[in-house]
Amino acid sequence: MAMRGLTVFIADIRNCRVRELEEKRINKEMANIRTKFKEGSLSGYDKKKYVCKLLYMYILGWDIDFGHMEAVNLISSPKYSEKQIGYLGITLLMHENSDLVRLVVNSIRKDLDDNNEIHNCLALHAIANIGGREMAESLASDVHRLLVSPNSKSFVKKKAALTMLRLFRKHPDVIPAPDWAERITNIIDDYDLGVCLSVTSLITALAQQYPEAFMMVIPKAIMRLHKIIVERDFSADYVYYKIPIPWLQVKLLRLLQYFPPTEDTNMSEMLHNVLQTIINNSQETPRNVQHNNAQNAILFEAINLAIHLDCESEIVRQATNILARFILSKETNVRYLGLETMAHLAAVTDELDEIKKHEETIILSLRDKDISVRRRGLDLLYSMCDVSNAKTIVSELIRYLHIADYALREEMVLKIAIMTEKYATEHSWYVDVILQLISSAGDHVGEEVWYRVVQIVTNHENLQEYSAKMVLHYMRSPHCHENMLKVGGYILGEYGHLIANLPGASPIEQFNTLHARFGLCSLATRALLLSTYIKFINLFPEIKGAILAVFNQYRHVLDAELQQRACEYMAIATMPTDDLLQTVCEEMPQFPERESALLSRLNEKSGQTEDKRTWNIGGKDSNDKTPANLLAAKERGENASVDDLVAGVGGVTINGDGEAGEPNGAAQAPAPAPAPAKTGLSWKDQLAPGSEKWYNHLRDGADGVLYEDSILQIGIKSEYHGHLGRLAIYFGNKTHTQLNSFAVTVDAPEGLVIASSHTLATSIGPSTQIQQLYSLECQQIVTDVPMIRISYHAGSTQSVVLRLPVLLSRFIEPIQLASADFFGRWKQIGGPPREVQEVIKAPGKIDLEKARAALVSHRLGICENVDPKPGNFVATGVLNTSMSGKVGCLLRLEPNRDTNMYRLTVRTTSDVVSKHLKEILQTALLFNPQSR
Amino acid sequence: MISAFFIYNQKGEVLISRLYRQDLKRSIADIFRIQVISNTDVRSPIITLGSTSFFHVRHENLYIVALTKWNANAALIFEFCYRFINIGRSYFGKLDEEAVKANFVLIYELLDEVLDFGYPQNSETDTLKMYITTESVKSERAMREDSAKITIQATGATSWRRSDVKYRKNEAFIDVIESVNLLLSTQGNVLRADVAGQIMMRAYLSGTPECKFGLNDKVLLEKDPSNRRKSSNTVEIDDCQFHQCVKLGKFDSDRTISFIPPDGEFELMRYRTSDNINLPFRVHPVVTEIGKSKIEYKILVKANFSSKLNANNVVLTIPTPLNTAGVTCSVSAGKAKYVPAENSIVWKIQRFQGQSEFMLTGEANLTAMTHKKAWSRPPISMDFQVLMFTSSGLLVRFLKVFEKSNYQSVKWVRYMTKAGNYQIRF
């Protein structure tokens, strides 16, 4: 790297005492470099030296308009030092939209393909630093290849992940994240924690935009956490102040908050275990500051996750106690985080009692010396407010308002107004509080606040007199804010007559009170007061003279609006009849109920950080639309209407649109298509080719091979009792290498619950077999069969999607009925729709034994000697479900040897079952095992 | 008036700081440094920030700064600044950072003398030199005599001159120095041409002589009907400015310049003209861009003055594009060289006879540029000195010296024209 020329040049420049001298030196050097470049045939060393000099000048702020080509040429040099300077050159000199980027793309691609991993890294660096759209489009797939390739070294993978993250943040549409989801997700299992860390960052960003595609990261993340925290399996290099890789832990915990809680019981138990361990670990405070910081970081993220999973769980209860300790801590940061996390809890839970215990501490935090802590205290108070404690909190906040920071006051006023409106039990309290608010913090009261007061007073008749009285009272105080005058003007104009008979509130006194401040207020307020006066003329004709004098005076005022009003009102008031006046000044109609403008105002204010927030400040209702909750709603199959979704996306946009890295992320992404809510639908398209033959063979409930290829063999064994069943799946590795990142996901149709009894290993050793047990429960009538998806890593990531032969008929218990019994029920069920009949052409010659076997294999009891005609089959069974009860199934199968046909009649107590059972049996009868 | 006076060096370090009034703090010096010296955008010599106005003049590598909180006469303050530079020059030879650093005490002493409570006082170098001595301290007795004289002189009618000057040979030297500013358009039209002139006088005259000075001033000569015929040879002086010794009342009434000169060197007057200017040099540049990689220069320079005269130190600075890689050129006289530090070809001709013409032919090779930027073609600029020639055509008609003793005096006149901002666009 030593370049004498460069060192001398830099020394020269540093020795320049004034700018003029520097400029001369720079001009001289540039001319020199131009001459050298013009001559051509420079050695790599010289080129490198001159590009370095140019870069130095560029960094000093001089314009460089040549030498780009030389930098580009250096990239293709085989020497590392030259290549490095070349890359440094282009990353500094080129901006993302530069035309020259096109020239570099090919060189970069060549370096990405290079076997030398240092060159890979240089190229990745350049991509991440320049990162224009064109570059992203042409190189994203290469970056992805480096990321997922098994041959990549760990440090290349790390860089590739971060490069991809940068490209995604800049141009989210360029990365086909859902297609790559699986392979990217698998890297979380990498043995290198550093790789895992950078990939987690990437996935966190991707999963926020494509939550469904990344669902499979949940078990992996949980397992990784379990490994680090519970099994304490990590390399010693990654221990930071006795804590294993805290950054990864925090990231994983945060990642899980973007997804709805997992339904897999094993996984949730594992996760529970992890969270519990984290909380147990943080029972004592370490002395070392760094250690403490790392531990707290994990703890807070863990608590957030626990709250996200289930805010009523035992862990959360423990966490609340810890938080209570934290908000009393001496450390500002800890107090801040404690309050923030508690606000999260308060925002989602129904159970506020635990938090309310600490109300005093929280109120004290409003007087904290640090403003950010005060803010969090305010957020928490706002979140934890409900009917029972609204009065205390509101009065406390109003008291605090006088000494609060100016920056905080407007937000406080808004929040107080919302809380008062939301939790008011008596209307008079509402009026008292708001008027007090306006009178004491007038400058910080937004327009929305007093609009809302007027709306509410107008809509509640019983409030009108009281508020008119109070307003008049407040306006008499020596310090009356203009906003109070506005409210007062409006309310007295509408309802002044209600209090006209009270002492001290006679019409002329009302008018005088208003008019005393008329001259001091802004034009808009004066205009409003003029309208009040015309209303007064209507309400109290006795003070007309005084008011007309005011109008007369304002007919000559300079402001056009005021002048117009004064002239028009004058004209109306001096008309011979009062008809027009009365019509114009009729009492205001009630306002239609609408969402408080205050809430939307508040939402505009909510904070913007890089990652989307996982919760919003405020009560439980404001949290229904967080990304994870939306996803959960979709998962549950609740028919979230398109409206809701759009509204949800809108909500997301409000929270996320300032995101630094994703300018057109959430905001421009099309609303997720509501139709294929369940992933299972899309799986059908991916069914492993050729799996059909094994599946058909197993339809009748036999045990055997479900799938086989050169790498993997899958076998199945099953047994059923009533609505329950057990399923054992064997996975055999036929190769002589280990299969890594092995993962099995089962997608059960609705109504069928499939739970794995233990967690499956993530790898299969060479030539070994592992077993996975599932318990089945049929809750409702199910017409679909479950799907299973196996993915593993052998050289590259492979996945197999199969159907599991768990048919509805598996849950039938055979029964025997006597003839009379049978026909009694047969008739009871009656004809269509509960009867389904089909004439089937037999595949070969009619074989009664085979037909009998087919019926028996589908667990129907053959009732001998019921049908008068020999050869006909009569079979019965009861379908068991745990939630929809039992369904009786009766059927008759009438073979006709002459025509080689069967007539199948199924009658069950459920039309769905009839149809489905008929289809199952029809397939079974048509199935010819020999054709295999 | 002036509230404070500072001298900064180029880096913005305060070298001299003198406060004259209580309305400012010393830390105001930082504001000037931040707002003016470190700010490359500022070009105006007067900046008003809040209620404080900063007047600055750049000289050598120094900023001479005067501050005021009042609505003071800006011209007066600038005059004072320039006067201070002159004083500095006559004391140290050259007023630059080194001179300031070597003479702190003296400068403070001078500042105390020339400004009193912010009001400018006697700033005549010759007078100051009498009582502010550089190094050598005179004997006490001489000092007492001198100081007595100072009092008389400073309070007398001619504060700039002692009464008891005596020379064996009475001589007066007059130098007329003009600098020509020119801007010529691409087509060869004159866009701007004016001359700023200066008449310097060195008077070594005994007693209190009364001098009368005559120029070929158009206004004066046309007043006299007898001179009408000769009026073709007159100069219209636009603007003139005199030394304090000139009796302005007389000049106003009949445009005669009469004065009692100070002893030694002083600047008698300054003037400006913009009509009928004789341009000493004509330049005909032909610069053609051949493709993107080459530029051809053909520059012809012609001397317009009489062939009896000579110009010295003629320098042409011919700009080259910013992406010049190399230049080859040949000239018919002098030396031409590409100077990359200034992005230009510098052509030097030591001696340039009147009416002769020289030619430069050259070629600049250009490198490719990443971002195509048109070359702004800055003008060619020129530097020269021509002796015994005035661009304005100004001539000294007479200098008469009247003294009580009626001695004979010898008078010398010298003319010189220099290039000011002499620029030719191409």
mmCIF file of N, CA and C in Angstrom, chain B residues 236-330:
data_model
loop_
_atom_site.group_PDB
_atom_site.id
_atom_site.type_symbol
_atom_site.label_atom_id
_atom_site.label_comp_id
_atom_site.label_asym_id
_atom_site.label_seq_id
_atom_site.Cartn_x
_atom_site.Cartn_y
_atom_site.Cartn_z
ATOM 1 N N GLU B 236 -10.680 64.900 -20.046
ATOM 2 C CA GLU B 236 -11.834 65.131 -19.183
ATOM 3 C C GLU B 236 -11.677 64.267 -17.928
ATOM 4 N N ILE B 237 -11.459 64.914 -16.837
ATOM 5 C CA ILE B 237 -11.253 64.160 -15.592
ATOM 6 C C ILE B 237 -12.596 63.980 -14.897
ATOM 7 N N ASP B 238 -12.931 62.709 -14.675
ATOM 8 C CA ASP B 238 -14.262 62.436 -14.125
ATOM 9 C C ASP B 238 -14.335 62.718 -12.644
ATOM 10 N N ASP B 239 -13.314 62.375 -11.994
ATOM 11 C CA ASP B 239 -13.454 62.229 -10.569
ATOM 12 C C ASP B 239 -12.086 62.492 -9.984
ATOM 13 N N CYS B 240 -11.973 63.430 -9.093
ATOM 14 C CA CYS B 240 -10.653 63.567 -8.508
ATOM 15 C C CYS B 240 -10.722 63.790 -7.018
ATOM 16 N N GLN B 241 -9.605 63.531 -6.414
ATOM 17 C CA GLN B 241 -9.527 63.469 -4.967
ATOM 18 C C GLN B 241 -8.158 64.021 -4.608
ATOM 19 N N PHE B 242 -8.106 64.899 -3.609
ATOM 20 C CA PHE B 242 -6.836 65.587 -3.370
ATOM 21 C C PHE B 242 -6.298 65.310 -1.988
ATOM 22 N N HIS B 243 -5.028 65.580 -1.854
ATOM 23 C CA HIS B 243 -4.387 65.539 -0.543
ATOM 24 C C HIS B 243 -4.926 66.715 0.279
ATOM 25 N N GLN B 244 -4.868 66.583 1.576
ATOM 26 C CA GLN B 244 -5.480 67.621 2.411
ATOM 27 C C GLN B 244 -4.825 68.986 2.260
ATOM 28 N N CYS B 245 -3.616 69.001 1.692
ATOM 29 C CA CYS B 245 -2.949 70.291 1.581
ATOM 30 C C CYS B 245 -3.506 71.163 0.446
ATOM 31 N N VAL B 246 -4.254 70.537 -0.466
ATOM 32 C CA VAL B 246 -4.774 71.296 -1.603
ATOM 33 C C VAL B 246 -5.939 72.171 -1.146
ATOM 34 N N LYS B 247 -5.942 73.380 -1.618
ATOM 35 C CA LYS B 247 -7.008 74.295 -1.215
ATOM 36 C C LYS B 247 -8.236 74.013 -2.070
ATOM 37 N N LEU B 248 -9.173 73.360 -1.495
ATOM 38 C CA LEU B 248 -10.327 72.903 -2.260
ATOM 39 C C LEU B 248 -11.204 74.067 -2.700
ATOM 40 N N GLY B 249 -11.231 75.105 -1.899
ATOM 41 C CA GLY B 249 -12.044 76.266 -2.245
ATOM 42 C C GLY B 249 -11.604 76.851 -3.579
ATOM 43 N N LYS B 250 -10.309 76.913 -3.724
ATOM 44 C CA LYS B 250 -9.788 77.465 -4.975
ATOM 45 C C LYS B 250 -10.121 76.548 -6.129
ATOM 46 N N PHE B 251 -9.974 75.271 -5.898
ATOM 47 C CA PHE B 251 -10.249 74.311 -6.969
ATOM 48 C C PHE B 251 -11.708 74.404 -7.395
ATOM 49 N N ASP B 252 -12.563 74.553 -6.395
ATOM 50 C CA ASP B 252 -13.989 74.639 -6.710
ATOM 51 C C ASP B 252 -14.297 75.894 -7.512
ATOM 52 N N SER B 253 -13.658 76.991 -7.156
ATOM 53 C CA SER B 253 -14.030 78.240 -7.842
ATOM 54 C C SER B 253 -13.399 78.334 -9.234
ATOM 55 N N ASP B 254 -12.090 78.095 -9.364
ATOM 56 C CA ASP B 254 -11.519 78.245 -10.705
ATOM 57 C C ASP B 254 -10.683 77.057 -11.155
ATOM 58 N N ARG B 255 -10.840 75.932 -10.487
ATOM 59 C CA ARG B 255 -10.182 74.674 -10.858
ATOM 60 C C ARG B 255 -8.663 74.787 -10.936
ATOM 61 N N THR B 256 -8.082 75.662 -10.145
ATOM 62 C CA THR B 256 -6.636 75.656 -10.060
ATOM 63 C C THR B 256 -6.239 74.869 -8.831
ATOM 64 N N ILE B 257 -5.149 74.146 -8.978
ATOM 65 C CA ILE B 257 -4.685 73.320 -7.879
ATOM 66 C C ILE B 257 -3.536 74.048 -7.219
ATOM 67 N N SER B 258 -3.793 74.576 -6.042
ATOM 68 C CA SER B 258 -2.700 75.250 -5.353
ATOM 69 C C SER B 258 -2.610 74.710 -3.940
ATOM 70 N N PHE B 259 -1.385 74.619 -3.458
ATOM 71 C CA PHE B 259 -1.178 73.954 -2.178
ATOM 72 C C PHE B 259 0.170 74.284 -1.586
ATOM 73 N N ILE B 260 0.284 74.085 -0.288
ATOM 74 C CA ILE B 260 1.579 74.125 0.384
ATOM 75 C C ILE B 260 1.932 72.672 0.651
ATOM 76 N N PRO B 261 2.950 72.125 -0.029
ATOM 77 C CA PRO B 261 3.163 70.681 0.063
ATOM 78 C C PRO B 261 3.769 70.288 1.407
ATOM 79 N N PRO B 262 3.445 69.104 1.867
ATOM 80 C CA PRO B 262 4.158 68.574 3.023
ATOM 81 C C PRO B 262 5.592 68.248 2.603
ATOM 82 N N ASP B 263 6.408 68.066 3.571
ATOM 83 C CA ASP B 263 7.782 67.760 3.243
ATOM 84 C C ASP B 263 7.894 66.275 2.940
ATOM 85 N N GLY B 264 8.546 65.932 1.829
ATOM 86 C CA GLY B 264 8.739 64.524 1.499
ATOM 87 C C GLY B 264 7.685 64.029 0.531
ATOM 88 N N GLU B 265 7.462 62.706 0.568
ATOM 89 C CA GLU B 265 6.613 62.103 -0.439
ATOM 90 C C GLU B 265 5.157 62.126 -0.013
ATOM 91 N N PHE B 266 4.272 62.421 -0.922
ATOM 92 C CA PHE B 266 2.840 62.330 -0.629
ATOM 93 C C PHE B 266 2.071 62.158 -1.928
ATOM 94 N N GLU B 267 0.837 61.751 -1.783
ATOM 95 C CA GLU B 267 -0.006 61.559 -2.959
ATOM 96 C C GLU B 267 -0.801 62.828 -3.160
ATOM 97 N N LEU B 268 -0.511 63.549 -4.221
ATOM 98 C CA LEU B 268 -1.160 64.840 -4.421
ATOM 99 C C LEU B 268 -2.610 64.665 -4.819
ATOM 100 N N MET B 269 -2.844 63.835 -5.808
ATOM 101 C CA MET B 269 -4.252 63.634 -6.191
ATOM 102 C C MET B 269 -4.468 62.263 -6.811
ATOM 103 N N ARG B 270 -5.711 61.884 -6.834
ATOM 104 C CA ARG B 270 -6.127 60.684 -7.537
ATOM 105 C C ARG B 270 -7.235 61.066 -8.484
ATOM 106 N N TYR B 271 -7.309 60.399 -9.639
ATOM 107 C CA TYR B 271 -8.377 60.758 -10.576
ATOM 108 C C TYR B 271 -8.780 59.530 -11.377
ATOM 109 N N ARG B 272 -9.855 59.728 -12.119
ATOM 110 C CA ARG B 272 -10.367 58.638 -12.921
ATOM 111 C C ARG B 272 -10.892 59.230 -14.216
ATOM 112 N N THR B 273 -10.631 58.559 -15.352
ATOM 113 C CA THR B 273 -11.264 59.009 -16.591
ATOM 114 C C THR B 273 -11.756 57.794 -17.339
ATOM 115 N N SER B 274 -12.744 58.028 -18.170
ATOM 116 C CA SER B 274 -13.228 56.883 -18.948
ATOM 117 C C SER B 274 -13.455 57.256 -20.414
ATOM 118 N N ASP B 275 -13.061 58.432 -20.783
ATOM 119 C CA ASP B 275 -13.246 58.832 -22.182
ATOM 120 C C ASP B 275 -11.908 58.890 -22.906
ATOM 121 N N ASN B 276 -11.966 58.633 -24.220
ATOM 122 C CA ASN B 276 -10.775 58.779 -25.078
ATOM 123 C C ASN B 276 -9.541 58.106 -24.493
ATOM 124 N N ILE B 277 -9.678 56.848 -24.219
ATOM 125 C CA ILE B 277 -8.548 56.161 -23.616
ATOM 126 C C ILE B 277 -7.697 55.522 -24.710
ATOM 127 N N ASN B 278 -6.406 55.750 -24.638
ATOM 128 C CA ASN B 278 -5.500 55.104 -25.595
ATOM 129 C C ASN B 278 -5.115 53.758 -25.023
ATOM 130 N N LEU B 279 -5.560 52.700 -25.679
ATOM 131 C CA LEU B 279 -5.203 51.380 -25.178
ATOM 132 C C LEU B 279 -3.786 51.069 -25.620
ATOM 133 N N PRO B 280 -2.914 50.751 -24.694
ATOM 134 C CA PRO B 280 -1.523 50.532 -25.089
ATOM 135 C C PRO B 280 -1.327 49.247 -25.900
ATOM 136 N N PHE B 281 -2.171 48.235 -25.644
ATOM 137 C CA PHE B 281 -1.991 46.978 -26.374
ATOM 138 C C PHE B 281 -3.306 46.514 -26.976
ATOM 139 N N ARG B 282 -3.202 45.917 -28.140
ATOM 140 C CA ARG B 282 -4.339 45.258 -28.775
ATOM 141 C C ARG B 282 -4.023 43.774 -28.825
ATOM 142 N N VAL B 283 -5.015 42.948 -28.485
ATOM 143 C CA VAL B 283 -4.796 41.498 -28.535
ATOM 144 C C VAL B 283 -5.827 40.904 -29.476
ATOM 145 N N HIS B 284 -5.388 40.083 -30.415
ATOM 146 C CA HIS B 284 -6.327 39.392 -31.321
ATOM 147 C C HIS B 284 -6.217 37.900 -31.102
ATOM 148 N N PRO B 285 -7.066 37.351 -30.273
ATOM 149 C CA PRO B 285 -6.950 35.919 -30.017
ATOM 150 C C PRO B 285 -7.820 35.111 -30.975
ATOM 151 N N VAL B 286 -7.302 33.998 -31.457
ATOM 152 C CA VAL B 286 -8.108 33.033 -32.200
ATOM 153 C C VAL B 286 -7.930 31.687 -31.492
ATOM 154 N N VAL B 287 -9.017 31.241 -30.852
ATOM 155 C CA VAL B 287 -8.935 29.975 -30.110
ATOM 156 C C VAL B 287 -9.979 29.045 -30.685
ATOM 157 N N THR B 288 -9.535 27.934 -31.277
ATOM 158 C CA THR B 288 -10.506 27.025 -31.883
ATOM 159 C C THR B 288 -10.413 25.655 -31.220
ATOM 160 N N GLU B 289 -11.582 25.110 -30.939
ATOM 161 C CA GLU B 289 -11.616 23.760 -30.366
ATOM 162 C C GLU B 289 -11.708 22.773 -31.507
ATOM 163 N N ILE B 290 -10.728 21.908 -31.617
ATOM 164 C CA ILE B 290 -10.730 20.909 -32.685
ATOM 165 C C ILE B 290 -11.130 19.590 -32.059
ATOM 166 N N GLY B 291 -12.326 19.192 -32.337
ATOM 167 C CA GLY B 291 -12.828 17.953 -31.723
ATOM 168 C C GLY B 291 -12.911 18.124 -30.213
ATOM 169 N N LYS B 292 -12.824 16.994 -29.528
ATOM 170 C CA LYS B 292 -12.949 17.072 -28.077
ATOM 171 C C LYS B 292 -11.598 17.000 -27.399
ATOM 172 N N SER B 293 -10.570 16.775 -28.182
ATOM 173 C CA SER B 293 -9.312 16.484 -27.522
ATOM 174 C C SER B 293 -8.228 17.520 -27.811
ATOM 175 N N LYS B 294 -8.573 18.613 -28.489
ATOM 176 C CA LYS B 294 -7.504 19.548 -28.836
ATOM 177 C C LYS B 294 -8.067 20.970 -28.912
ATOM 178 N N ILE B 295 -7.229 21.913 -28.535
ATOM 179 C CA ILE B 295 -7.585 23.322 -28.697
ATOM 180 C C ILE B 295 -6.385 24.042 -29.295
ATOM 181 N N GLU B 296 -6.658 24.869 -30.305
ATOM 182 C CA GLU B 296 -5.577 25.589 -30.968
ATOM 183 C C GLU B 296 -5.627 27.058 -30.574
ATOM 184 N N TYR B 297 -4.464 27.583 -30.255
ATOM 185 C CA TYR B 297 -4.386 28.996 -29.889
ATOM 186 C C TYR B 297 -3.580 29.743 -30.936
ATOM 187 N N LYS B 298 -4.103 30.912 -31.350
ATOM 188 C CA LYS B 298 -3.286 31.854 -32.147
ATOM 189 C C LYS B 298 -3.535 33.213 -31.535
ATOM 190 N N ILE B 299 -2.550 33.737 -30.846
ATOM 191 C CA ILE B 299 -2.737 34.991 -30.133
ATOM 192 C C ILE B 299 -1.769 36.024 -30.703
ATOM 193 N N LEU B 300 -2.347 37.139 -31.165
ATOM 194 C CA LEU B 300 -1.510 38.198 -31.722
ATOM 195 C C LEU B 300 -1.590 39.406 -30.789
ATOM 196 N N VAL B 301 -0.447 39.933 -30.384
ATOM 197 C CA VAL B 301 -0.423 41.115 -29.518
ATOM 198 C C VAL B 301 0.267 42.237 -30.260
ATOM 199 N N LYS B 302 -0.334 43.426 -30.195
ATOM 200 C CA LYS B 302 0.238 44.548 -30.925
ATOM 201 C C LYS B 302 0.341 45.748 -29.993
ATOM 202 N N ALA B 303 1.475 46.415 -30.019
ATOM 203 C CA ALA B 303 1.655 47.591 -29.162
ATOM 204 C C ALA B 303 1.161 48.817 -29.917
ATOM 205 N N ASN B 304 0.336 49.620 -29.260
ATOM 206 C CA ASN B 304 -0.344 50.721 -29.919
ATOM 207 C C ASN B 304 0.345 52.063 -29.713
ATOM 208 N N PHE B 305 1.370 52.063 -28.877
ATOM 209 C CA PHE B 305 1.974 53.345 -28.535
ATOM 210 C C PHE B 305 3.151 53.612 -29.476
ATOM 211 N N SER B 306 3.711 54.813 -29.312
ATOM 212 C CA SER B 306 4.744 55.267 -30.260
ATOM 213 C C SER B 306 5.956 54.347 -30.241
ATOM 214 N N SER B 307 6.571 54.206 -31.365
ATOM 215 C CA SER B 307 7.663 53.252 -31.481
ATOM 216 C C SER B 307 8.894 53.700 -30.697
ATOM 217 N N LYS B 308 8.862 54.942 -30.214
ATOM 218 C CA LYS B 308 10.007 55.392 -29.416
ATOM 219 C C LYS B 308 9.940 54.839 -27.998
ATOM 220 N N LEU B 309 8.762 54.410 -27.632
ATOM 221 C CA LEU B 309 8.588 53.962 -26.249
ATOM 222 C C LEU B 309 8.708 52.442 -26.157
ATOM 223 N N ASN B 310 8.923 52.008 -24.928
ATOM 224 C CA ASN B 310 9.034 50.570 -24.680
ATOM 225 C C ASN B 310 8.113 50.157 -23.546
ATOM 226 N N ALA B 311 7.594 48.950 -23.642
ATOM 227 C CA ALA B 311 6.848 48.394 -22.511
ATOM 228 C C ALA B 311 7.724 47.353 -21.845
ATOM 229 N N ASN B 312 7.630 47.267 -20.528
ATOM 230 C CA ASN B 312 8.430 46.291 -19.790
ATOM 231 C C ASN B 312 7.512 45.257 -19.142
ATOM 232 N N ASN B 313 8.120 44.154 -18.843
ATOM 233 C CA ASN B 313 7.426 43.102 -18.073
ATOM 234 C C ASN B 313 6.025 42.806 -18.600
ATOM 235 N N VAL B 314 5.919 42.572 -19.886
ATOM 236 C CA VAL B 314 4.601 42.242 -20.430
ATOM 237 C C VAL B 314 4.329 40.761 -20.157
ATOM 238 N N VAL B 315 3.197 40.489 -19.547
ATOM 239 C CA VAL B 315 2.828 39.096 -19.249
ATOM 240 C C VAL B 315 1.407 38.854 -19.727
ATOM 241 N N LEU B 316 1.216 37.836 -20.550
ATOM 242 C CA LEU B 316 -0.139 37.443 -20.948
ATOM 243 C C LEU B 316 -0.474 36.118 -20.272
ATOM 244 N N THR B 317 -1.610 36.075 -19.654
ATOM 245 C CA THR B 317 -2.040 34.821 -19.033
ATOM 246 C C THR B 317 -3.213 34.296 -19.850
ATOM 247 N N ILE B 318 -2.956 33.187 -20.555
ATOM 248 C CA ILE B 318 -3.970 32.663 -21.474
ATOM 249 C C ILE B 318 -4.568 31.394 -20.866
ATOM 250 N N PRO B 319 -5.827 31.435 -20.491
ATOM 251 C CA PRO B 319 -6.420 30.271 -19.806
ATOM 252 C C PRO B 319 -6.499 29.051 -20.712
ATOM 253 N N THR B 320 -6.369 27.880 -20.085
ATOM 254 C CA THR B 320 -6.557 26.617 -20.793
ATOM 255 C C THR B 320 -7.724 25.889 -20.132
ATOM 256 N N PRO B 321 -8.356 24.971 -20.846
ATOM 257 C CA PRO B 321 -9.480 24.255 -20.241
ATOM 258 C C PRO B 321 -9.038 23.449 -19.019
ATOM 259 N N LEU B 322 -10.017 23.102 -18.181
ATOM 260 C CA LEU B 322 -9.694 22.426 -16.923
ATOM 261 C C LEU B 322 -9.185 21.005 -17.134
ATOM 262 N N ASN B 323 -9.436 20.465 -18.345
ATOM 263 C CA ASN B 323 -8.985 19.095 -18.564
ATOM 264 C C ASN B 323 -7.778 19.031 -19.490
ATOM 265 N N THR B 324 -6.950 20.063 -19.428
ATOM 266 C CA THR B 324 -5.761 20.075 -20.275
ATOM 267 C C THR B 324 -4.749 19.055 -19.767
ATOM 268 N N ALA B 325 -4.251 18.265 -20.694
ATOM 269 C CA ALA B 325 -3.247 17.289 -20.294
ATOM 270 C C ALA B 325 -1.847 17.792 -20.634
ATOM 271 N N GLY B 326 -1.719 18.603 -21.684
ATOM 272 C CA GLY B 326 -0.392 19.101 -22.034
ATOM 273 C C GLY B 326 -0.512 20.196 -23.078
ATOM 274 N N VAL B 327 0.504 21.065 -23.153
ATOM 275 C CA VAL B 327 0.450 22.192 -24.087
ATOM 276 C C VAL B 327 1.781 22.275 -24.825
ATOM 277 N N THR B 328 1.697 22.498 -26.130
ATOM 278 C CA THR B 328 2.915 22.834 -26.865
ATOM 279 C C THR B 328 2.678 24.195 -27.493
ATOM 280 N N CYS B 329 3.661 25.093 -27.410
ATOM 281 C CA CYS B 329 3.460 26.379 -28.054
ATOM 282 C C CYS B 329 4.783 27.006 -28.483
ATOM 283 N N SER B 330 4.666 27.878 -29.472
ATOM 284 C CA SER B 330 5.867 28.589 -29.918
ATOM 285 C C SER B 330 5.514 30.062 -30.031
#
